[in-house]
Coordinates of C-alpha atoms in Angstrom, one line a residue:
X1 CA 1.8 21.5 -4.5
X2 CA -0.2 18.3 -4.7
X3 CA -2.8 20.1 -5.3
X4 CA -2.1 21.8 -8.6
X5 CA -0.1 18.6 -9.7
X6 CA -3.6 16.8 -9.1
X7 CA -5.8 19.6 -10.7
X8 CA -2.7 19.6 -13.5
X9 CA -3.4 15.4 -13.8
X10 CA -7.2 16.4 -14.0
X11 CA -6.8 18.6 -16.8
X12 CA -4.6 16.3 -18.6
X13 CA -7.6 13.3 -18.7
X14 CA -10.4 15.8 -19.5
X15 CA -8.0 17.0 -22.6
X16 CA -8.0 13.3 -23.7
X17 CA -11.2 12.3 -23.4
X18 CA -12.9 16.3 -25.4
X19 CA -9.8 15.3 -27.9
X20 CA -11.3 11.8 -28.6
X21 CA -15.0 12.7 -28.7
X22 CA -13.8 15.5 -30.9
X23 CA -12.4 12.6 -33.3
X24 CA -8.6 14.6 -33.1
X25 CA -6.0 11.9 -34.0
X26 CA -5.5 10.8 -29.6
X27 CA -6.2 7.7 -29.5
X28 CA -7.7 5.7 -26.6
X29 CA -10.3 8.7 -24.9
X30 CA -10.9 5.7 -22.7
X31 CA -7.2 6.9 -20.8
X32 CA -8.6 10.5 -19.7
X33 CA -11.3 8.5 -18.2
X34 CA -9.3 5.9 -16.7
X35 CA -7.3 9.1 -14.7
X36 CA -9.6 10.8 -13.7
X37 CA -11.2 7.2 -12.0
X38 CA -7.6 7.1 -10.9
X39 CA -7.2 10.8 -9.5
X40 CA -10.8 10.9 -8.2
X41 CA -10.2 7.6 -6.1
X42 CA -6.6 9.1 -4.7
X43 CA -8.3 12.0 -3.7
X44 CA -11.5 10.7 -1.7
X45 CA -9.7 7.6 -0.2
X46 CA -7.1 10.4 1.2
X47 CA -10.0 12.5 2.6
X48 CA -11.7 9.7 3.9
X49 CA -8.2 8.2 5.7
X50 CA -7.5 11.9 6.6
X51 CA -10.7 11.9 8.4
X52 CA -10.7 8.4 9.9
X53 CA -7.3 9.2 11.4
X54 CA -8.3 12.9 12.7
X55 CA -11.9 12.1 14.0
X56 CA -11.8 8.5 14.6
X57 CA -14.7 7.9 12.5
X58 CA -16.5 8.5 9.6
X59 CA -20.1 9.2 9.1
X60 CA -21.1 7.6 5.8
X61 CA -24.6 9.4 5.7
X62 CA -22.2 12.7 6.0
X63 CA -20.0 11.8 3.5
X64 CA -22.9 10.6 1.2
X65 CA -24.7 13.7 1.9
X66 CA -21.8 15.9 0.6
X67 CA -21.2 14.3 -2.4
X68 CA -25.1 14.6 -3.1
X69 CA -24.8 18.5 -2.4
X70 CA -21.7 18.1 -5.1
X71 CA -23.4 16.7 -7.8
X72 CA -26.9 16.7 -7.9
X73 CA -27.5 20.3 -8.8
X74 CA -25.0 20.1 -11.9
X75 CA -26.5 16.7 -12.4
X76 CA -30.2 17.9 -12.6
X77 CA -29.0 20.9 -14.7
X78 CA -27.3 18.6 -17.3
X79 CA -30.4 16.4 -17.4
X80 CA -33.4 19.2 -17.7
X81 CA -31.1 20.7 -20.2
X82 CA -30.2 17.9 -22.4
X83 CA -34.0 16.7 -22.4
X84 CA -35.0 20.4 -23.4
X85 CA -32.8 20.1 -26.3
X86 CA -33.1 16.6 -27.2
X87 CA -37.1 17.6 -27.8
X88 CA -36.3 20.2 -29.9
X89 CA -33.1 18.9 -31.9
X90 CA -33.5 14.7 -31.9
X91 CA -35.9 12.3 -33.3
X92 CA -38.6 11.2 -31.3
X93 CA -38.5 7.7 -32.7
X94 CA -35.2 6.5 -31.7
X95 CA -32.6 9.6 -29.8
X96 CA -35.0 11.0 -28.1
X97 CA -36.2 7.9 -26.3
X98 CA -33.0 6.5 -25.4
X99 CA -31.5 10.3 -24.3
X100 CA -34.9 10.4 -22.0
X101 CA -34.1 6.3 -20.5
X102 CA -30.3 7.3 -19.8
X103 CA -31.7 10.8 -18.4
X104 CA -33.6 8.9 -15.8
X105 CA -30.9 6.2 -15.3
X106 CA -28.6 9.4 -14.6
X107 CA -30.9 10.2 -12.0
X108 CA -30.2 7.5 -10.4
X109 CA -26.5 6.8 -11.0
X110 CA -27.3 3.5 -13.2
X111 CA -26.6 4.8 -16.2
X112 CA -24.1 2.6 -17.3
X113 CA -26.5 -0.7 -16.8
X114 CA -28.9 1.6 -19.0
X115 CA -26.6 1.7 -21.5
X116 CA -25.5 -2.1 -21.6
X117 CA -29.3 -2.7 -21.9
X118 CA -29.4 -0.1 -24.8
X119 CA -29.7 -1.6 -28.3
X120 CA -25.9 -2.1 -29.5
X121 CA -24.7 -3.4 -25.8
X122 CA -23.0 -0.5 -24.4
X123 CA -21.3 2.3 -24.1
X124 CA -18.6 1.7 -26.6
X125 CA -20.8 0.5 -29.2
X126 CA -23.2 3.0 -29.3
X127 CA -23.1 6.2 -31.7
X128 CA -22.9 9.2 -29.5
X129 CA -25.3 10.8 -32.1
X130 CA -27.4 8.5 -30.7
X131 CA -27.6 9.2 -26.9
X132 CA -27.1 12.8 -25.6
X133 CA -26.5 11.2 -22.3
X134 CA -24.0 8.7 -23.5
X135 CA -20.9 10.6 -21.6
X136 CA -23.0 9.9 -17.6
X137 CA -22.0 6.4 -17.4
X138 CA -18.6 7.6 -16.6
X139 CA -20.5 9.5 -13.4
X140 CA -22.8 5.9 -12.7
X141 CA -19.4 4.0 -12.5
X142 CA -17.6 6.3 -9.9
X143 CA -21.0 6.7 -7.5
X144 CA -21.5 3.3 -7.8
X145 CA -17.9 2.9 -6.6
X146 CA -18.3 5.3 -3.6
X147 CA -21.2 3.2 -2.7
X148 CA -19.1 0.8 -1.6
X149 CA -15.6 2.0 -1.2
X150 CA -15.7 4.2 2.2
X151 CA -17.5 1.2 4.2
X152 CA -15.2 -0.7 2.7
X153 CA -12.3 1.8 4.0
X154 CA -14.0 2.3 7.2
X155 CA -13.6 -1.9 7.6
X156 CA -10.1 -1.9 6.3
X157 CA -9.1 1.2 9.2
X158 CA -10.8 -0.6 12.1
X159 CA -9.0 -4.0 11.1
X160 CA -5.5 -2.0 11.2
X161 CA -6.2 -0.1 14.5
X162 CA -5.4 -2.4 16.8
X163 CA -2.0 -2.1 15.2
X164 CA 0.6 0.4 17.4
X165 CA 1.8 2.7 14.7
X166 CA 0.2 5.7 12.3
X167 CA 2.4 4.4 9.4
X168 CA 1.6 0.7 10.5
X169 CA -2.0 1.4 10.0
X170 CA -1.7 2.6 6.8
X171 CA 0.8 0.4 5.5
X172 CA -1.9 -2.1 6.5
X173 CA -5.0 -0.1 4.7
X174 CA -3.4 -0.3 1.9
X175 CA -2.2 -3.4 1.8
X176 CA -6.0 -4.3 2.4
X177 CA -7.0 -2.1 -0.2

């Protein structure tokens, strides 16, 4: 059940975010993105926990290594693709460019700083015509927030194990958190 309520929530903040970029009268696409931060987060900190309190530990290059096997083919997919087209369809003195910076920023999960580099100052003031990678800073944010979030989980579950109690540990985790 909180499964499909999750996949249900997921749906809900990709609908706000197409229905925004589509310029339907929704308000705010910034919300879909802000859920899915939200749901994402929810559902990796359970696994993680999940995993610290079945195994007793949690290999980070593991966990990293999934995520990688996740995303990187879609990633390099979207990014071969959208570099394809922007040859064919965008200027080369201006959209092209900046699509081709944020491709390689993509690459690398810094897309956002690319953007707040980008002429305008970022994300939000920059023309999507403008940037057929606009929509990956969204991706840079969350791996930049796995980055650091499971060590930091890891830290926050060996502080609370010396604590007698399950529910004590994790009233303490997230109390930390």
């Amino acid at each position: 059940e909180r499964r499909s309520d999750i996949q249900g929530l997921r749906a809900v903040a990709v609908a706000l975010v197409v229905a925004y970029h589509a310029e339907l009268p929704v308000p705010g696409g910034f919300v879909g993105v802000d859920m899915f931060f939200v749901i994402s987060g929810f559902v990796i900190a359970g696994m993680i926990l999940r995993q610290l309190d079945g195994a007793g530990g949690l290999s980070l290059s593991s966990f990293y290594t999934r995520r990688m096997r996740r995303l990187l083919p879609a990633l390099a997919l979207l990014t071969v693709a959208t570099a394809v087209g922007s040859i064919l369809l965008l200027s080369p003195l201006g959209p092209q460019q900046a699509t081709a910076k944020t491709g390689i920023a993509a690459s690398l999960f810094s897309a956002n700083f690319q953007l707040l580099r980008a002429e305008g100052g970022g994300y939000f003031d920059l023309a999507t015509e403008t940037n057929a990678l606009l929509h990956t800073w969204s991706l840079a944010v969350e791996e930049q927030f796995y980055l650091v979030f499971p060590a930091f989980l890891i830290i926050a579950w060996r502080a609370a194990a010396r604590l007698s109690s399950p529910s004590s540990r994790r009233r303490a985790i997230i109390a930390l958190v």
